[in-house]
Coordinates of C-alpha atoms in Angstrom, one line a residue:
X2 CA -27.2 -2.7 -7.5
X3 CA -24.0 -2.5 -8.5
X4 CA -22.2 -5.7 -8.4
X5 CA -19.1 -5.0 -9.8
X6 CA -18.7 -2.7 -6.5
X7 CA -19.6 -4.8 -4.1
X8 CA -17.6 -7.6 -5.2
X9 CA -13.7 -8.1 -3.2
X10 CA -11.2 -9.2 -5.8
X11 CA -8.7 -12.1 -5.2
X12 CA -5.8 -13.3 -7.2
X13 CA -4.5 -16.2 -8.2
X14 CA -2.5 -16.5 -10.7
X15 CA -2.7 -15.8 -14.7
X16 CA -0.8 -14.9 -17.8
X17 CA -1.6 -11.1 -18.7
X18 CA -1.7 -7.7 -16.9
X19 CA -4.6 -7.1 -15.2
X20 CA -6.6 -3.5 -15.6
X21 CA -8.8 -2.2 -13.0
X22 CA -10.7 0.3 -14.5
X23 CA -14.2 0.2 -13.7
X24 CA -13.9 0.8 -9.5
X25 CA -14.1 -1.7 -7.1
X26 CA -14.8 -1.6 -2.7
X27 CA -15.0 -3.1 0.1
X28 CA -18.3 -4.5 1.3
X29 CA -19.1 -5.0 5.1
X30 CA -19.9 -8.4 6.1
X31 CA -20.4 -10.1 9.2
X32 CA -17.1 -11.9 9.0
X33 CA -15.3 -8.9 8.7
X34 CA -15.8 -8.5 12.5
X35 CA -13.7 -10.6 13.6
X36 CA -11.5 -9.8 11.2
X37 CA -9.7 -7.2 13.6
X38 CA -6.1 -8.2 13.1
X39 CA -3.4 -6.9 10.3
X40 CA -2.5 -10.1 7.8
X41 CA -5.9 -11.5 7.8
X42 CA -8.1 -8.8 5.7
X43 CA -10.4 -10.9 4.1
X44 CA -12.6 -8.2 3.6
X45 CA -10.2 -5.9 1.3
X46 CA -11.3 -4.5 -1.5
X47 CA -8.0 -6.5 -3.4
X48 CA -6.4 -9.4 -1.7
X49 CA -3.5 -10.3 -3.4
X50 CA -2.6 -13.9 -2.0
X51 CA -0.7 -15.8 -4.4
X52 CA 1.9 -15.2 -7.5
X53 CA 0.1 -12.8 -10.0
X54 CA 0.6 -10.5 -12.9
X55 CA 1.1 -7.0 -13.1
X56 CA -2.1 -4.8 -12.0
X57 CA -2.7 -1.6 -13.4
X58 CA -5.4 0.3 -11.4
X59 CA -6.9 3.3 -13.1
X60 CA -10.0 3.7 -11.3
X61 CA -11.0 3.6 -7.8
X62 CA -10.0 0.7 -5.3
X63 CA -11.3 1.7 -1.7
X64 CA -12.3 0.3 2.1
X65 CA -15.5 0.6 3.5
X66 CA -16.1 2.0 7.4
X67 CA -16.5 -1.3 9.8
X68 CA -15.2 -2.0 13.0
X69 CA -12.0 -4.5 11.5
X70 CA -8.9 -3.5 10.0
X71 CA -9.6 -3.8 5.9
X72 CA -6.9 -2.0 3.8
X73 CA -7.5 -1.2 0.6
X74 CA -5.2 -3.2 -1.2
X75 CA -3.4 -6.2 1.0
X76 CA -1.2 -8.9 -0.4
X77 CA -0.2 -11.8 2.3
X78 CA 3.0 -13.1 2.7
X79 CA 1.9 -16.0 0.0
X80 CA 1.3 -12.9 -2.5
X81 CA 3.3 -11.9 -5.1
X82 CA 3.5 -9.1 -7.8
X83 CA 5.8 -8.2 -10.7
X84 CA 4.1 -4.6 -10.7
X85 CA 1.5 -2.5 -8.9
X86 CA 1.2 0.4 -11.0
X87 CA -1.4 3.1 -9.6
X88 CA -2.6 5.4 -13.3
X89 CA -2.9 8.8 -13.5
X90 CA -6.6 8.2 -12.9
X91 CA -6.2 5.6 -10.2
X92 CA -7.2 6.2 -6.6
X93 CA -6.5 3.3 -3.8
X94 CA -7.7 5.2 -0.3
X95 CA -8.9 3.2 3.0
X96 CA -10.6 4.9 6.0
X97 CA -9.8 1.9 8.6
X98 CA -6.5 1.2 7.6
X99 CA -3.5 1.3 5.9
X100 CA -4.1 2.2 2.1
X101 CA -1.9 -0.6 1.1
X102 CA -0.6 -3.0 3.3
X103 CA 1.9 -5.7 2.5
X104 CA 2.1 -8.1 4.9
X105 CA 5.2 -10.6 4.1
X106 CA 4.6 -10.3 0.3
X107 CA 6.1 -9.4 -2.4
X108 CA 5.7 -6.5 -4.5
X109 CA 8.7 -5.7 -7.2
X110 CA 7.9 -2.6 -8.7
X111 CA 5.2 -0.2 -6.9
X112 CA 4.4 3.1 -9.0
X113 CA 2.1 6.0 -8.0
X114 CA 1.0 8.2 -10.5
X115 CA -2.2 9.3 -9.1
X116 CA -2.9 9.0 -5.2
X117 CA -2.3 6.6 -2.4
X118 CA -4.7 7.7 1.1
X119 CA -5.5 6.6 4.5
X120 CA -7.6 8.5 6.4
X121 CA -7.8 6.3 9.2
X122 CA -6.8 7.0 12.8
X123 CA -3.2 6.0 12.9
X124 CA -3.0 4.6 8.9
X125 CA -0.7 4.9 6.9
X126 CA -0.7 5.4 2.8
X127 CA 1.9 2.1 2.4
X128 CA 3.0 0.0 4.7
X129 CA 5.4 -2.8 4.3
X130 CA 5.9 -5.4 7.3
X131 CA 6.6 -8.5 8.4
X132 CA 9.1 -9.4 6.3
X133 CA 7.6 -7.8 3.0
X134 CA 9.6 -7.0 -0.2
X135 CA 8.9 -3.6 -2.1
X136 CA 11.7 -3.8 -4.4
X137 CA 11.1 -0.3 -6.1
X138 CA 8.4 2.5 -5.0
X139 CA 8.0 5.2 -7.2
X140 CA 6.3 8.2 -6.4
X141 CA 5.1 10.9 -8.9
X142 CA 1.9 11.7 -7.0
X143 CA 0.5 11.8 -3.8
X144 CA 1.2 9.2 -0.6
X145 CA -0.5 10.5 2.2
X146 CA -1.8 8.8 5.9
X147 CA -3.0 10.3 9.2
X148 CA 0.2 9.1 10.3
X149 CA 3.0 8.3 8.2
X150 CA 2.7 8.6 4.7
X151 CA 5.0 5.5 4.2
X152 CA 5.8 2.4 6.7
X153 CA 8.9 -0.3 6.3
X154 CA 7.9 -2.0 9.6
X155 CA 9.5 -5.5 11.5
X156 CA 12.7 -7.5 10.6
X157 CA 12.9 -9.0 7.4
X158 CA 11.0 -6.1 5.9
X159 CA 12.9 -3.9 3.2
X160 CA 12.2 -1.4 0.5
X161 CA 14.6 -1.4 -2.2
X162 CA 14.7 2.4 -3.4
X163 CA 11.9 4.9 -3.1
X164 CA 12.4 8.0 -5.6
X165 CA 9.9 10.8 -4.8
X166 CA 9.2 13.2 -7.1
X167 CA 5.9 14.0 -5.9
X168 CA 4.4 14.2 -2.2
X169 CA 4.4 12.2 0.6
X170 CA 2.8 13.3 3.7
X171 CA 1.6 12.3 7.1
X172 CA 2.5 13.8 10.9
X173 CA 5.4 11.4 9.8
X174 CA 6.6 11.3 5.8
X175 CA 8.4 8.1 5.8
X176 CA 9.4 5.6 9.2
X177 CA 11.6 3.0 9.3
X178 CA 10.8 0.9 12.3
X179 CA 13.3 -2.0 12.7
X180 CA 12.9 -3.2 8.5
X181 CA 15.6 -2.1 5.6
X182 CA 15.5 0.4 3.3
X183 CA 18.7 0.6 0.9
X184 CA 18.3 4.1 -0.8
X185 CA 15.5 7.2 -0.6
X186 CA 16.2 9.6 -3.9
X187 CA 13.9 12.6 -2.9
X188 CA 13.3 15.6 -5.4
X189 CA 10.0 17.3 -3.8
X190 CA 9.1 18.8 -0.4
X191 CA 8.5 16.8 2.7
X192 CA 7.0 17.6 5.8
X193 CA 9.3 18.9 8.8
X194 CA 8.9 15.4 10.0
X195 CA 9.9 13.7 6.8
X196 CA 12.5 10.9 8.0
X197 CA 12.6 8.8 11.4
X198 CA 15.0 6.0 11.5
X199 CA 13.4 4.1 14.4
X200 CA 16.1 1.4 14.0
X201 CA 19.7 2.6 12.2
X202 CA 18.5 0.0 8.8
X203 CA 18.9 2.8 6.2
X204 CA 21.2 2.9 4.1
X205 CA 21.6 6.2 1.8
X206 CA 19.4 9.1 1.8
X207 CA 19.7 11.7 -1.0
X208 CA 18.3 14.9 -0.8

């Protein structure tokens, strides 16, 4: 067996970037059934739940099937990181939930070189909500969901400035629900469907 993939990864705190390489996933467990509510993913593949360093992922981070909500990558509203930086080799994908799902955290600087996937019934590639920061996404590669490629969700939520150079994707591109974002700088194709402002929170959109 495997262990390094069958082992979820949780963050503290320490002093140097942090390189995932090597793959790591999500492993089905009985308390993972009761886990069936956004915030309290145990069971992700990363849980990001305190201040940590910058994490550069370069291999594989992904869910497993179960019947609970697991995202991919999840930090909690105690989580904190200077930057999330997805490689040219790096894939984060869930199939039960939002690919990455911040839920009242923290995340400075979020960069996507590579690809950032839900496949999940109603998921979503990012999504940022209840009261999360994502200072600065950055997308050179591919952000796609079922649904929405990306999520700024709830009051108190906000995303600094997304610049798109890639593709983002989903029946929806991008949805604002109610959360903040200040700027979208977009230089790629979207789908038809790219931008709903649910509530009237952004700011500037460039073409």
């Amino acid at each position: 067996m495997n262990l390094k993939n069958q082992i979820k990864i949780i963050f503290f705190a320490g002093g140097l970037t942090t390189f995932l390489a090597g793959g790591i996933s999500s492993v089905y467990a009985a308390a993972c059934a009761s886990n069936s509510s956004p915030g309290s993913a145990s069971c992700s593949a990363l849980l990001i739940n305190s201040t940590t360093t910058n994490i550069d992922i370069s291999g594989t981070v992904s869910s497993l099937p179960s019947p609970s909500t697991v995202s991919a990558v999840e930090v909690t509203s105690a989580g904190s990181v200077p930057s999330l930086s997805i490689a040219s080799s790096g894939v984060v994908s869930s199939n039960s939930a939002d690919a990455i799902f911040n839920y009242g955290g923290v995340i400075t600087s979020l960069t996507n070189n590579r690809n950032i996937s839900s496949t999940s019934v109603g998921g979503s590639g990012i999504y940022n909500a209840s009261g999360g920061t994502i200072s600065s996404l950055t997308n050179t590669g591919v952000i796609s969901g079922t649904s929405r490629g990306i999520t700024n969700a709830g009051t108190g939520s906000t995303i600094g400035t997304i610049i798109n150079t890639g593709s983002i994707t989903g029946f929806y591109g991008i949805v604002n629900q109610g959360g903040t974002i200040n700027n979208i700088s977009n230089a790629a194709p979207l789908p038809q469907t790219a931008l709903v402002i649910v509530m009237p929170s952004i700011t500037s959109a460039e073409p």
